[in-house]
N, C-alpha and C. Protein backbone atom coordinates (compact mmCIF):
# COMPACT_ATOMS: atom_id res chain seq x y z
N VAL A 1 0.83 -1.19 0.00
CA VAL A 1 0.00 0.00 0.00
C VAL A 1 0.87 1.25 0.00
N SER A 2 1.95 1.20 0.74
CA SER A 2 2.86 2.34 0.80
C SER A 2 3.39 2.69 -0.59
N ARG A 3 3.71 1.67 -1.37
CA ARG A 3 4.22 1.91 -2.73
C ARG A 3 3.16 2.57 -3.60
N LEU A 4 1.91 2.22 -3.39
CA LEU A 4 0.83 2.84 -4.16
C LEU A 4 0.76 4.33 -3.86
N PHE A 5 0.78 4.70 -2.58
CA PHE A 5 0.76 6.12 -2.21
C PHE A 5 1.97 6.84 -2.79
N GLN A 6 3.14 6.20 -2.70
CA GLN A 6 4.36 6.81 -3.23
C GLN A 6 4.29 6.99 -4.74
N SER A 7 3.72 6.00 -5.43
CA SER A 7 3.61 6.08 -6.89
C SER A 7 2.70 7.22 -7.32
N VAL A 8 1.56 7.36 -6.65
CA VAL A 8 0.64 8.44 -6.99
C VAL A 8 1.29 9.79 -6.67
N ALA A 9 1.96 9.89 -5.54
CA ALA A 9 2.64 11.14 -5.18
C ALA A 9 3.70 11.49 -6.21
N GLN A 10 4.41 10.49 -6.71
CA GLN A 10 5.45 10.73 -7.72
C GLN A 10 4.83 11.23 -9.03
N ILE A 11 3.71 10.67 -9.41
CA ILE A 11 3.00 11.14 -10.61
C ILE A 11 2.61 12.61 -10.44
N LEU A 12 2.12 12.95 -9.26
CA LEU A 12 1.74 14.33 -8.98
C LEU A 12 2.96 15.25 -9.00
N ARG A 13 4.07 14.80 -8.44
CA ARG A 13 5.31 15.60 -8.47
C ARG A 13 5.75 15.88 -9.90
N ARG A 14 5.70 14.85 -10.75
CA ARG A 14 6.08 15.05 -12.16
C ARG A 14 5.16 16.07 -12.82
N GLY A 15 3.87 16.02 -12.51
CA GLY A 15 2.95 17.01 -13.05
C GLY A 15 3.29 18.41 -12.58
N GLN A 16 3.72 18.52 -11.33
CA GLN A 16 4.14 19.83 -10.81
C GLN A 16 5.40 20.31 -11.51
N GLU A 17 6.35 19.42 -11.70
CA GLU A 17 7.61 19.79 -12.36
C GLU A 17 7.37 20.23 -13.80
N ARG A 18 6.40 19.65 -14.46
CA ARG A 18 6.08 19.99 -15.85
C ARG A 18 5.19 21.23 -15.95
N GLY A 19 4.75 21.74 -14.81
CA GLY A 19 3.88 22.90 -14.80
C GLY A 19 2.43 22.57 -15.11
N GLU A 20 2.07 21.29 -15.03
CA GLU A 20 0.71 20.86 -15.31
C GLU A 20 -0.18 20.90 -14.07
N LEU A 21 0.42 20.85 -12.91
CA LEU A 21 -0.32 20.84 -11.65
C LEU A 21 0.21 21.94 -10.73
N ARG A 22 -0.67 22.37 -9.84
CA ARG A 22 -0.28 23.42 -8.89
C ARG A 22 0.90 22.97 -8.04
N ARG A 23 1.84 23.89 -7.85
CA ARG A 23 3.03 23.59 -7.04
C ARG A 23 2.79 23.82 -5.55
N ASP A 24 1.70 24.48 -5.20
CA ASP A 24 1.43 24.76 -3.79
C ASP A 24 0.68 23.62 -3.10
N VAL A 25 0.47 22.52 -3.79
CA VAL A 25 -0.22 21.37 -3.22
C VAL A 25 0.81 20.31 -2.84
N ASP A 26 0.73 19.82 -1.62
CA ASP A 26 1.63 18.77 -1.16
C ASP A 26 1.24 17.46 -1.85
N PRO A 27 2.12 16.89 -2.68
CA PRO A 27 1.77 15.68 -3.43
C PRO A 27 1.51 14.47 -2.53
N ASP A 28 2.14 14.41 -1.38
CA ASP A 28 1.89 13.29 -0.47
C ASP A 28 0.47 13.36 0.10
N VAL A 29 0.06 14.54 0.51
CA VAL A 29 -1.29 14.73 1.03
C VAL A 29 -2.31 14.49 -0.09
N ALA A 30 -2.02 15.03 -1.26
CA ALA A 30 -2.95 14.87 -2.39
C ALA A 30 -3.10 13.41 -2.79
N SER A 31 -2.02 12.63 -2.70
CA SER A 31 -2.13 11.20 -3.04
C SER A 31 -3.04 10.49 -2.05
N HIS A 32 -2.97 10.86 -0.78
CA HIS A 32 -3.85 10.27 0.23
C HIS A 32 -5.31 10.65 -0.05
N MET A 33 -5.53 11.89 -0.44
CA MET A 33 -6.88 12.34 -0.74
C MET A 33 -7.45 11.59 -1.94
N PHE A 34 -6.66 11.46 -2.99
CA PHE A 34 -7.11 10.78 -4.20
C PHE A 34 -7.43 9.32 -3.93
N LEU A 35 -6.50 8.61 -3.33
CA LEU A 35 -6.71 7.19 -3.06
C LEU A 35 -7.80 6.98 -2.01
N GLY A 36 -7.91 7.90 -1.07
CA GLY A 36 -8.97 7.81 -0.07
C GLY A 36 -10.35 7.92 -0.69
N ALA A 37 -10.48 8.78 -1.69
CA ALA A 37 -11.77 8.92 -2.37
C ALA A 37 -12.15 7.62 -3.08
N LEU A 38 -11.18 6.99 -3.74
CA LEU A 38 -11.44 5.71 -4.39
C LEU A 38 -11.77 4.63 -3.36
N GLU A 39 -11.03 4.63 -2.26
CA GLU A 39 -11.22 3.61 -1.24
C GLU A 39 -12.60 3.70 -0.59
N ILE A 40 -13.06 4.91 -0.34
CA ILE A 40 -14.37 5.05 0.31
C ILE A 40 -15.49 4.63 -0.63
N ALA A 41 -15.29 4.80 -1.92
CA ALA A 41 -16.29 4.34 -2.89
C ALA A 41 -16.40 2.82 -2.84
N VAL A 42 -15.27 2.14 -2.76
CA VAL A 42 -15.26 0.68 -2.67
C VAL A 42 -15.85 0.22 -1.34
N THR A 43 -15.42 0.85 -0.26
CA THR A 43 -15.91 0.48 1.07
C THR A 43 -17.42 0.66 1.18
N SER A 44 -17.94 1.72 0.61
CA SER A 44 -19.39 1.94 0.69
C SER A 44 -20.16 0.84 -0.03
N LEU A 45 -19.59 0.28 -1.09
CA LEU A 45 -20.22 -0.86 -1.76
C LEU A 45 -20.16 -2.10 -0.87
N VAL A 46 -19.00 -2.36 -0.30
CA VAL A 46 -18.81 -3.54 0.54
C VAL A 46 -19.74 -3.50 1.75
N LEU A 47 -19.90 -2.33 2.34
CA LEU A 47 -20.75 -2.19 3.52
C LEU A 47 -22.23 -2.06 3.19
N GLY A 48 -22.55 -1.97 1.91
CA GLY A 48 -23.94 -1.86 1.51
C GLY A 48 -24.52 -0.46 1.63
N VAL A 49 -23.66 0.52 1.86
CA VAL A 49 -24.12 1.91 1.94
C VAL A 49 -24.53 2.40 0.55
N THR A 50 -23.79 1.97 -0.45
CA THR A 50 -24.08 2.29 -1.84
C THR A 50 -24.42 0.99 -2.56
N ARG A 51 -25.38 1.08 -3.44
CA ARG A 51 -25.75 -0.09 -4.23
C ARG A 51 -25.66 0.29 -5.72
N ILE A 52 -25.22 -0.66 -6.51
CA ILE A 52 -25.17 -0.44 -7.95
C ILE A 52 -26.58 -0.64 -8.50
N ASP A 53 -27.03 0.32 -9.28
CA ASP A 53 -28.35 0.23 -9.90
C ASP A 53 -28.43 -1.05 -10.72
N GLU A 54 -29.57 -1.70 -10.68
CA GLU A 54 -29.73 -2.98 -11.37
C GLU A 54 -29.58 -2.85 -12.88
N ASN A 55 -29.70 -1.64 -13.41
CA ASN A 55 -29.55 -1.41 -14.85
C ASN A 55 -28.12 -1.08 -15.25
N GLU A 56 -27.20 -1.10 -14.29
CA GLU A 56 -25.81 -0.76 -14.56
C GLU A 56 -24.92 -1.93 -14.17
N SER A 57 -23.95 -2.24 -15.00
CA SER A 57 -23.02 -3.32 -14.68
C SER A 57 -22.02 -2.83 -13.65
N ALA A 58 -21.42 -3.76 -12.95
CA ALA A 58 -20.39 -3.40 -11.96
C ALA A 58 -19.23 -2.70 -12.65
N GLU A 59 -18.87 -3.15 -13.84
CA GLU A 59 -17.76 -2.52 -14.58
C GLU A 59 -18.10 -1.08 -14.94
N SER A 60 -19.32 -0.86 -15.40
CA SER A 60 -19.75 0.49 -15.75
C SER A 60 -19.75 1.39 -14.52
N TYR A 61 -20.23 0.86 -13.40
CA TYR A 61 -20.25 1.62 -12.16
C TYR A 61 -18.84 2.03 -11.75
N CYS A 62 -17.92 1.08 -11.79
CA CYS A 62 -16.53 1.36 -11.39
C CYS A 62 -15.89 2.40 -12.31
N ARG A 63 -16.15 2.30 -13.59
CA ARG A 63 -15.62 3.30 -14.53
C ARG A 63 -16.19 4.69 -14.23
N ARG A 64 -17.49 4.73 -13.96
CA ARG A 64 -18.15 6.01 -13.67
C ARG A 64 -17.61 6.63 -12.39
N VAL A 65 -17.47 5.81 -11.36
CA VAL A 65 -16.94 6.31 -10.09
C VAL A 65 -15.50 6.79 -10.27
N GLY A 66 -14.69 6.00 -10.94
CA GLY A 66 -13.29 6.38 -11.18
C GLY A 66 -13.19 7.69 -11.94
N ALA A 67 -14.00 7.84 -12.99
CA ALA A 67 -13.98 9.07 -13.78
C ALA A 67 -14.43 10.27 -12.95
N THR A 68 -15.42 10.06 -12.10
CA THR A 68 -15.90 11.16 -11.25
C THR A 68 -14.84 11.57 -10.24
N VAL A 69 -14.18 10.59 -9.62
CA VAL A 69 -13.12 10.91 -8.65
C VAL A 69 -12.00 11.69 -9.32
N VAL A 70 -11.57 11.25 -10.49
CA VAL A 70 -10.50 11.96 -11.20
C VAL A 70 -10.95 13.37 -11.57
N ASP A 71 -12.17 13.51 -12.07
CA ASP A 71 -12.67 14.82 -12.46
C ASP A 71 -12.73 15.78 -11.28
N VAL A 72 -13.30 15.33 -10.17
CA VAL A 72 -13.41 16.19 -8.98
C VAL A 72 -12.02 16.49 -8.43
N PHE A 73 -11.13 15.51 -8.44
CA PHE A 73 -9.78 15.72 -7.93
C PHE A 73 -9.05 16.76 -8.77
N MET A 74 -9.18 16.67 -10.08
CA MET A 74 -8.44 17.57 -10.97
C MET A 74 -9.12 18.92 -11.16
N ASN A 75 -10.46 18.95 -11.11
CA ASN A 75 -11.17 20.19 -11.44
C ASN A 75 -12.00 20.78 -10.31
N GLY A 76 -12.17 20.03 -9.24
CA GLY A 76 -12.98 20.51 -8.13
C GLY A 76 -14.46 20.43 -8.43
N VAL A 77 -15.27 20.94 -7.54
CA VAL A 77 -16.72 20.92 -7.74
C VAL A 77 -17.27 22.32 -7.95
N SER A 78 -16.46 23.33 -7.71
CA SER A 78 -16.90 24.72 -7.85
C SER A 78 -17.00 25.11 -9.33
N LEU A 79 -17.97 25.94 -9.63
CA LEU A 79 -18.10 26.46 -11.01
C LEU A 79 -17.10 27.57 -11.29
N THR A 80 -16.51 28.14 -10.26
CA THR A 80 -15.57 29.24 -10.47
C THR A 80 -14.16 28.81 -10.19
C-alpha cells in the first residue's frame, strides 16, 4: 500500500515539475486524498451503503466512479 501512495505522489510531483499541476499542493497529502476517495467508494459498496443500480453493470459503475473521482480531484466541484 505504501508503494501505491508513493507512486501516486510521484506522478503528482512530475505534473508539478512539468507545470501541469499546482506547485502549492503537497503531493503526499494529495495522493492520500485521491486514493482515499477511491477507497471510500469501494468500502461503501462492501458495507452496503451504496448499491449499484440494477440497470448498470459493476464494470460500468466502477468506470463512472473512477472518472468522477478523477474529475473532482483535478477540477474541483466549484463552477468558479
